[in-house]
XYZ file of C-alpha atoms in Angstrom:
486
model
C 10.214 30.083 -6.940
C 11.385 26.723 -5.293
C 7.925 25.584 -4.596
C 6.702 26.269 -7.489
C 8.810 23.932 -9.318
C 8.147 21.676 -6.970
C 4.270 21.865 -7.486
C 5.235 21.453 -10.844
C 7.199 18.438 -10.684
C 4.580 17.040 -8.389
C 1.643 18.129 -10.623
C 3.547 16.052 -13.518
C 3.678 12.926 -11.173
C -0.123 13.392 -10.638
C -0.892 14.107 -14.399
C 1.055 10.830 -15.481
C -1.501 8.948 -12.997
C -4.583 10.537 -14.118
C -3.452 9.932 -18.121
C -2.543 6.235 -17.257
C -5.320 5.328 -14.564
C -7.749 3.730 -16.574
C -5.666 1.523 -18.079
C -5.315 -2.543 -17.149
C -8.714 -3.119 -15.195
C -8.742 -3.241 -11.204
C -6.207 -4.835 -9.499
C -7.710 -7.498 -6.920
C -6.304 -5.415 -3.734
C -8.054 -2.411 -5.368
C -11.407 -4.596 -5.553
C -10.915 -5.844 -1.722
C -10.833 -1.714 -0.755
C -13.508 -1.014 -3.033
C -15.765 -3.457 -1.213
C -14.278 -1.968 1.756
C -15.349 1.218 1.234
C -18.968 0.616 0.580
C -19.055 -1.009 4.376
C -17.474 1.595 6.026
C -15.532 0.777 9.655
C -13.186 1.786 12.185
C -11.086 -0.891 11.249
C -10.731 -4.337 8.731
C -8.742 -7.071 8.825
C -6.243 -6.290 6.313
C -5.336 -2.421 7.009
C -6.798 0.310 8.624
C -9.911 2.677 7.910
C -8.123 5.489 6.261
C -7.521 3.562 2.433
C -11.205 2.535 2.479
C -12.449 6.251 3.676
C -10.849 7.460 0.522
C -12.009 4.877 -1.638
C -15.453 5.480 -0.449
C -15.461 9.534 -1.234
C -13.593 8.180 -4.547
C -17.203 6.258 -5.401
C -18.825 9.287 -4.098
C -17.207 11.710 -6.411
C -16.235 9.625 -9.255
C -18.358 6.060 -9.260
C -16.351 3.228 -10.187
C -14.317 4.565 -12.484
C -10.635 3.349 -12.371
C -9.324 6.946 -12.903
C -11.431 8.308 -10.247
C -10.849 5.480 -7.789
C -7.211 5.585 -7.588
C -7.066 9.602 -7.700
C -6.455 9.863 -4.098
C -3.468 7.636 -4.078
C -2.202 9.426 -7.124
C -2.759 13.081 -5.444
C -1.660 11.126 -2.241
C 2.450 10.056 -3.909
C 2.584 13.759 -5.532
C 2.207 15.492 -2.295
C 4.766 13.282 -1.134
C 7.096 14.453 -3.948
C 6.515 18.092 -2.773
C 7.579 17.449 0.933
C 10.224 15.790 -0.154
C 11.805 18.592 -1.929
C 10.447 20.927 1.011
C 12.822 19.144 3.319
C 15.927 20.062 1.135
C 14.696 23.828 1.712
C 14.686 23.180 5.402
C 17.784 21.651 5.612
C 19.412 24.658 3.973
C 19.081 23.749 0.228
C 18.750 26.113 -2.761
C 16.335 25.828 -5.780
C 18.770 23.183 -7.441
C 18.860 20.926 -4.384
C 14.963 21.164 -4.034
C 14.065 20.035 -7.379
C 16.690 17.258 -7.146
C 15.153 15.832 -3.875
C 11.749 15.910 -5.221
C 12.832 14.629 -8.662
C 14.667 11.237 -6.676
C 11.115 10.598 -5.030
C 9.763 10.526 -8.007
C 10.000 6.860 -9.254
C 8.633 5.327 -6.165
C 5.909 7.970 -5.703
C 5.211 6.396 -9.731
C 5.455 3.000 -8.487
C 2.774 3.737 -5.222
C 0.277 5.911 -7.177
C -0.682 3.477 -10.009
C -3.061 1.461 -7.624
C -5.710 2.665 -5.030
C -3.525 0.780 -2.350
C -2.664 1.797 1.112
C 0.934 2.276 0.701
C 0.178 5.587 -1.339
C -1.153 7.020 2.175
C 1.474 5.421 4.229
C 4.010 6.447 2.179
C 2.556 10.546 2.294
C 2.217 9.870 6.428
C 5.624 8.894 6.769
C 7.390 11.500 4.128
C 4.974 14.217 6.085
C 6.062 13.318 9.486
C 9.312 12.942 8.632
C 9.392 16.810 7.198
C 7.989 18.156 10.351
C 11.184 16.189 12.253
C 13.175 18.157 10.283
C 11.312 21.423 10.782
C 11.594 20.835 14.676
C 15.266 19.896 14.292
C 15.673 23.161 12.781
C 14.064 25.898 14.847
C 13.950 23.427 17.898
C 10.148 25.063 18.526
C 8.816 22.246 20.369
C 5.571 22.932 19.130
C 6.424 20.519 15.656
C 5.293 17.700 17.913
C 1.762 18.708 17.681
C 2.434 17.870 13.822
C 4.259 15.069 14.332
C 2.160 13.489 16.936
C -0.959 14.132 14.502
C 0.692 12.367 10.894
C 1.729 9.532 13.165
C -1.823 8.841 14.314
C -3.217 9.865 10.502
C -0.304 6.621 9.913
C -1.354 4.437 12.347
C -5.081 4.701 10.729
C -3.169 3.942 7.042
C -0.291 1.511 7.963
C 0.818 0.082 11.414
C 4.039 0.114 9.856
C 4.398 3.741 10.641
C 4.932 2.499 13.883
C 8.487 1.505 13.082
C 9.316 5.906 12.204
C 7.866 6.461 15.820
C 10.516 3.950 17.022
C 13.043 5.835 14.837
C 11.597 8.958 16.233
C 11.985 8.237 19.963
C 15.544 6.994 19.204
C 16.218 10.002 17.980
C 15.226 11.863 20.683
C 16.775 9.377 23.177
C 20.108 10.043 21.654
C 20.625 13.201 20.347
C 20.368 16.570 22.333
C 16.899 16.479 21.262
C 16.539 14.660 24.728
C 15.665 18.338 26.300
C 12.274 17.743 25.065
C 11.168 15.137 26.980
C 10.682 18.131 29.381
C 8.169 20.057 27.076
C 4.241 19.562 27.029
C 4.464 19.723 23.751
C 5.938 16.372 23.031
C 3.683 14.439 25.590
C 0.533 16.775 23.624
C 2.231 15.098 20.346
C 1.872 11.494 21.901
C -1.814 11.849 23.163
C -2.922 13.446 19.792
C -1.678 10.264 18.152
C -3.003 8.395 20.232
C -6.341 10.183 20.321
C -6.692 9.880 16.384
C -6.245 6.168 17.122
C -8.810 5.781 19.458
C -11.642 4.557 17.437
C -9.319 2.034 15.327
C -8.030 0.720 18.878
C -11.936 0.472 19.997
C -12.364 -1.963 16.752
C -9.785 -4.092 17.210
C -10.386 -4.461 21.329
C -14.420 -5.499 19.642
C -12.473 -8.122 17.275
C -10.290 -9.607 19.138
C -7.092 -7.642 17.592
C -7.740 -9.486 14.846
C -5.356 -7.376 12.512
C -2.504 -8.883 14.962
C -3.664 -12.343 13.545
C -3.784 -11.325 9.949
C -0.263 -9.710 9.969
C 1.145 -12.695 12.011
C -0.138 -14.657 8.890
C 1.077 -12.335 6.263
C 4.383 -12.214 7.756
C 4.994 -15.983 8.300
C 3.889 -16.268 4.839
C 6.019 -13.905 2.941
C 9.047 -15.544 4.921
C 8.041 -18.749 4.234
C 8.008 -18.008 0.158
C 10.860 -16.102 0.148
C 9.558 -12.880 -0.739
C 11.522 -11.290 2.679
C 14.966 -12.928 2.041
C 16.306 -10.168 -0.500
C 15.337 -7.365 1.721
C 19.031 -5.951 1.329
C 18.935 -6.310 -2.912
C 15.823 -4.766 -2.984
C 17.022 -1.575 -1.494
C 19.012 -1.609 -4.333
C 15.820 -1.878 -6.612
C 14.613 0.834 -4.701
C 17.291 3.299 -5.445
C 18.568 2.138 -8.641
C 21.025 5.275 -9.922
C 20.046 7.475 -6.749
C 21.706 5.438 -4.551
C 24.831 7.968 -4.848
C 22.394 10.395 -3.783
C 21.506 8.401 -0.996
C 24.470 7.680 0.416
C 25.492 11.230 0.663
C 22.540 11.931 3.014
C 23.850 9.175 4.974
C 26.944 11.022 5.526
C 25.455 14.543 5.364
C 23.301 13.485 9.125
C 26.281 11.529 10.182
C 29.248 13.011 9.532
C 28.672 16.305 7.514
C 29.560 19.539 8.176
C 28.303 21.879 11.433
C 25.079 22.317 9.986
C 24.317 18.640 9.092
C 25.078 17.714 12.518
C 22.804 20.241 14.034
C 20.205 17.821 11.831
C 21.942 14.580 12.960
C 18.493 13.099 14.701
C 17.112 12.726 11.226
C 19.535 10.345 10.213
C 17.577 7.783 12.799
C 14.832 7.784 10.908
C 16.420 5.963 7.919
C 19.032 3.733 10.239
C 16.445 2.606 13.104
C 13.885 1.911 10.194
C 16.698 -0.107 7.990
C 17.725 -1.957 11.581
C 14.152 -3.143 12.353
C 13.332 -4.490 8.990
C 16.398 -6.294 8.316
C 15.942 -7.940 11.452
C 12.551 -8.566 11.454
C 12.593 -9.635 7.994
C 10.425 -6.812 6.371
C 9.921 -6.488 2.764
C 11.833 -4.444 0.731
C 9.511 -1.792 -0.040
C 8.615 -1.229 3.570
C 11.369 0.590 3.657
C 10.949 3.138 0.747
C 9.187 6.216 2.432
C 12.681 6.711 4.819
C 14.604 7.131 1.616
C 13.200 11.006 1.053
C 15.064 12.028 4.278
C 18.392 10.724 2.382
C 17.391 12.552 -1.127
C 16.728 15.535 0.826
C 19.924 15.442 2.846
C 22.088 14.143 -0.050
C 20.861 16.787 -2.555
C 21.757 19.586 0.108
C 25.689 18.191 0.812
C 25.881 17.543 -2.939
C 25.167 21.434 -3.544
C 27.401 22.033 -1.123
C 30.331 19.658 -2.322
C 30.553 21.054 -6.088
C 29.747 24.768 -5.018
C 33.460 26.291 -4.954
C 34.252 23.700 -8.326
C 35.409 25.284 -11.716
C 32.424 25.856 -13.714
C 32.912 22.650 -16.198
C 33.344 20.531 -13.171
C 30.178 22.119 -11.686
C 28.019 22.169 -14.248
C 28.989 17.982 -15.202
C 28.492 16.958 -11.635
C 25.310 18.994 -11.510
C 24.184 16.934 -14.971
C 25.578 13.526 -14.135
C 23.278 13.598 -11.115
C 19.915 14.902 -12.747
C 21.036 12.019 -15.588
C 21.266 9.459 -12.783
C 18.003 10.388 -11.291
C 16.024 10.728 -14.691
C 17.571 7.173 -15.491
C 15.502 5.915 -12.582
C 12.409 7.746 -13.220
C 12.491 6.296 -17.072
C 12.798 2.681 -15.643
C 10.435 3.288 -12.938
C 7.935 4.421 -15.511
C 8.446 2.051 -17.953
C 7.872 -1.228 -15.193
C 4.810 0.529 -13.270
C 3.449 2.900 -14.966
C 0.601 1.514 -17.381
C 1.876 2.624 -21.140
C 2.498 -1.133 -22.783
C -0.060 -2.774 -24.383
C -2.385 -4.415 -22.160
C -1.573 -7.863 -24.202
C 1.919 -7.384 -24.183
C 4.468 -9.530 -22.924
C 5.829 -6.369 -21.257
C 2.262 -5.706 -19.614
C 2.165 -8.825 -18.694
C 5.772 -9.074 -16.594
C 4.131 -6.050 -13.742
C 3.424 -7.625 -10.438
C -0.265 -8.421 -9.615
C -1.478 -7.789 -13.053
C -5.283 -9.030 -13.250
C -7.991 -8.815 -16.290
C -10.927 -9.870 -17.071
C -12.956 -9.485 -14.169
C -16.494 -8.565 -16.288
C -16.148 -11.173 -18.416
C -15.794 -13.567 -15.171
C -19.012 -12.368 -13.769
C -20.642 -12.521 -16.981
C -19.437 -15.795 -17.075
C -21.040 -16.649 -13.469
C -24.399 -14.904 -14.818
C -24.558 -17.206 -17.901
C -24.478 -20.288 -15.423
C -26.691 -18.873 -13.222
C -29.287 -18.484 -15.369
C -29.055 -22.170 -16.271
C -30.312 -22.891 -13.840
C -34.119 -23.759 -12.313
C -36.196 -21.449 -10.814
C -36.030 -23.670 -7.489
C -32.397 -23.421 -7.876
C -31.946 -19.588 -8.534
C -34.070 -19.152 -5.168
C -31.413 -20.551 -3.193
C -28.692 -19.523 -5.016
C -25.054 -18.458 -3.786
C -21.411 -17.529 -5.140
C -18.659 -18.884 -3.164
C -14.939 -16.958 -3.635
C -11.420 -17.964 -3.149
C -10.059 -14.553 -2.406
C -10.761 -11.302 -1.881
C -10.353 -9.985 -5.860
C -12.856 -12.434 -7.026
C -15.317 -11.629 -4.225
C -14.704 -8.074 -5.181
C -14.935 -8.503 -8.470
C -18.787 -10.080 -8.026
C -19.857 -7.539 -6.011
C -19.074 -4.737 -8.371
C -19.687 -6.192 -11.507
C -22.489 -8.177 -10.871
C -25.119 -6.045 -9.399
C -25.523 -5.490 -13.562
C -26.938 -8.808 -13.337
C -28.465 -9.573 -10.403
C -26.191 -11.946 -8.884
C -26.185 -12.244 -5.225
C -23.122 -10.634 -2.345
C -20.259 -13.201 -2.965
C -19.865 -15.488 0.008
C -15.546 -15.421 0.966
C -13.930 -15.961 3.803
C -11.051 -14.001 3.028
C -9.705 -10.875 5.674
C -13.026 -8.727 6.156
C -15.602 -10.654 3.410
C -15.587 -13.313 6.462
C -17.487 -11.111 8.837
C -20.206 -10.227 6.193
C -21.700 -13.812 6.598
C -23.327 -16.421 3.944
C -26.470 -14.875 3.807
C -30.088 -15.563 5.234
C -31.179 -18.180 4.120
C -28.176 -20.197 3.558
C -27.498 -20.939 -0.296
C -27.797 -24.564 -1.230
C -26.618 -24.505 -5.104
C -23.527 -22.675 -5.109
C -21.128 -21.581 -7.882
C -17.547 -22.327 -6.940
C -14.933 -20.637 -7.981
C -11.072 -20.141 -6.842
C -10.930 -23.690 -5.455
C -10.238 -27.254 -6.465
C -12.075 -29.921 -7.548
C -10.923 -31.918 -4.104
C -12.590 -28.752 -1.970
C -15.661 -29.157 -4.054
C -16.103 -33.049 -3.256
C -15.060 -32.625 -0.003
C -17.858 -29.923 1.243
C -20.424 -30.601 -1.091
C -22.470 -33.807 -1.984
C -22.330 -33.186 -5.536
C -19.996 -31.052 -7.405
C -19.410 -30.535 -11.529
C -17.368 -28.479 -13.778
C -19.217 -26.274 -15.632
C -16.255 -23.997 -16.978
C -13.281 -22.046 -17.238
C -11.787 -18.560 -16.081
C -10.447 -17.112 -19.275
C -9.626 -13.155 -20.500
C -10.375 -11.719 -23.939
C -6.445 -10.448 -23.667
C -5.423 -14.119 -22.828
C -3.286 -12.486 -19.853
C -2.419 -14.765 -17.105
C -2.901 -14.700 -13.913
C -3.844 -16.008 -10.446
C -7.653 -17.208 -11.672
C -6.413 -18.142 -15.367
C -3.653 -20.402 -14.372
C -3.547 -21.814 -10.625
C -7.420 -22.187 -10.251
C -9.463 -21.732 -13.790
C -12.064 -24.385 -13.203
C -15.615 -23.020 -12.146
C -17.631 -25.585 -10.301
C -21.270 -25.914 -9.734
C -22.097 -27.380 -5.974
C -25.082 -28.518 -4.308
C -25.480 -29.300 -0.412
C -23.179 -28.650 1.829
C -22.507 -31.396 3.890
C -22.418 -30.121 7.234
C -23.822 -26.855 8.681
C -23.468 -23.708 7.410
C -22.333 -22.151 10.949
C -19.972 -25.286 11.311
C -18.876 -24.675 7.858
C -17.661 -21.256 8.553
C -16.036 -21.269 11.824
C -13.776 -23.179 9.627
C -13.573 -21.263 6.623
C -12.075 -17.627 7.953
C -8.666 -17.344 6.300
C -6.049 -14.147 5.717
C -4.637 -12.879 2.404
């Protein structure tokens, strides 16, 4: 009975996704995996090969329909939801507490399956291995490791974040009697399966200099240096919104509940050593969502337990105020990620990363391609500012013939400029000053707009399309310059 209602919570998660999926256009990460995909690796720049494996048998199955593409990360989040409520029924919960646990992981699993993104799959690694913890916490069968060791390495080839829950993991077993286990093969068999399911990824990044280690030293740097780290603590609060109550009672059910929350006390690490290392290292906020299903879980069983031996009416209130708290923060959740507004609305237009009007930007490029000579258009090239545009140009505009964008943005850099190098080139996602500086000559011949007048990165902090002839040094000279992270 309990996991059916789970499956049925977790099919409504995934039924929301597939109803709203189609909606908005790709996002520009979405078009930087898409491109991915179709030049499958061991590794790129900006993640590992597991998002882009998915978004490849996405194409595969579905072509490029939005839908289809970001299926995966939708059927990805719901799974999630399922474990999470799973982990309630390990740690001793009824029906009730099940549902409840799976209904808290419900808003962010909305917020992570809207986009064909790699923190769908890191979030499902994480929520996974942190289920089988509590499994082996349980029945102290040593043989969970095997499990555990394989969704870390299925994490490391999603997010190296995951990294941080093996930290958690090892604390745990450093400081709780789960120390015995350092004694069992089964734990070391754990270790070398992750490490085994790593192998390949590891083999990339030894061929490419650990070139990920570059990109996140970038990323990181950067997101300190605008600010987007410094409310790391006030985000949490975002995160919860009215389950924090929930959460904080799975604090105290692995910390200082009852006899049989203690015997699950080395779970609590993996929500404390996670919370430690981020604050510290001045992680983003959401980096921190997948440890909160180990709190729902926990907090849904010690709530049961609390209000159990209550009157009735005191029961049956507590037992609503909490499902009203919960459903509070799925309605906001839904309402800020989930793709229901109207895509010109001011409300549309307030979600993070919101980007139109990709066709009509290629169709754009066509147009000025084709005004051009037939000397031109033989040595013709695109050159892209990031990764979305460069994206967008490859999907779109194999309708019209237009040539691989050139970028040198994350993994676009190692595809090259071509052979033979362009020598007109249209110019977009760059200033006028880049233009004149590279170039000998260099005009304006438009402007990034969307039929939904929605605005964005291209429509407001670099609109202007340029037309450029000649660079002025080498192309080779050019691009050992030109390799940037975003």
């Amino acid at each position: 009975m309990g996991l059916a209602i789970l499956t049925a919570i977790a099919a409504a998660v995934l039924f929301v996704h597939l109803l709203t999926g189609g909606r908005y256009g790709f996002h520009r990460d979405e078009l930087a995996t898409l491109d991915d995909a179709r030049h499958l690796a061991w590794g790129y720049v900006a993640y590992p090969p597991v998002t882009p494996f998915f978004g490849w048998i996405s194409v595969k199955l579905f072509g490029t329909s939005l839908t289809g593409f970001r299926f995966f990360a939708a059927l990805s989040v719901s799974v999630a939801v399922v474990l999470t409520g799973l982990m309630a029924q390990a740690l001793g919960g009824k029906t009730g507490a099940q549902a409840l646990a799976a209904a808290a992981a419900i808003p962010f699993a909305l917020a992570a399956g809207t986009l064909m993104q790699y923190v769908s799959f890191d979030y499902l690694a994480w929520v996974a291995c942190s289920y089988f913890f509590i499994l082996l916490c349980k029945s102290r069968d040593p043989r969970w490791w095997l499990a555990i060791g394989g969704c870390i390495g299925f994490g490391m080839l999603t997010k190296y974040s995951i990294l941080v829950c093996a930290l958690a993991i090892t604390a745990a077993v450093l400081f709780t009697d789960l120390r015995t286990d350092l004694r069992s093969r089964f734990l070391w068999f754990g270790v070398a399966m992750s490490l085994l399911i790593l192998l390949l990824n590891l083999i990339w990044q030894i061929q490419n200099d650990f070139v990920s280690l570059d990109f996140l030293r970038y990323i990181h740097e950067r997101d300190v240096r605008i600010g987007r780290t410094k409310d790391f603590l006030p985000d949490q609060l975002k995160l919860t919104l009215f389950t924090l109550p929930l959460a904080i009672l799975g604090l105290w059910f692995y910390f200082f509940g009852s006899k049989p929350g203690r015997r699950f006390r080395a779970v609590g690490f993996l929500y404390v050593i996670p919370f430690i290392i981020f604050l510290v290292a001045k992680g983003r906020g959401y980096y921190l969502a997948p440890a909160y299903s180990v709190l729902y879980a926990g907090g849904a069983v010690l709530g049961a337990k609390l209000i159990i031996n209550l009157r009735p009416v005191w029961r049956i209130s507590l037992q609503g105020l909490a499902w009203a708290l919960v459903m509070m923060t799925i309605f906001l959740a839904a309402a800020y990620f989930v793709p229901v507004a109207p895509v010109d609305s001011d409300w549309a237009g307030r979600r993070s990363g919101l980007t139109m009007g990709w066709p009509e930007l290629v169709q754009q490029l066509a147009k000025i391609r084709d005004s051009l000579g037939p000397a031109e258009r033989s040595r013709f090239g695109i050159l892209a500012g990031n990764y979305g545009e460069a994206g967008a140009i490859n999907d779109y505009g194999k309708e019209y013939g237009l040539p691989e964008a050139i970028c040198g943005t994350n993994s676009f850099w190692a595809r090259g400029y071509g052979e033979p190098p362009p020598e007109t080139l249209i110019v977009i996602g760059f200033s006028r000053e880049f233009g004149e500086r590279h170039f000998e000559s260099c005009e304006l011949v438009g402007h990034i707009t969307n039929k939904h007048s929605v605005p964005n990165e291209e429509t407001t902090d670099h609109r202007d399309i340029f037309l450029c002839r000649h660079l002025r040094e080498s192309w080779p000279e050019f691009w050992k310059k030109f390799r940037r992270y975003g």
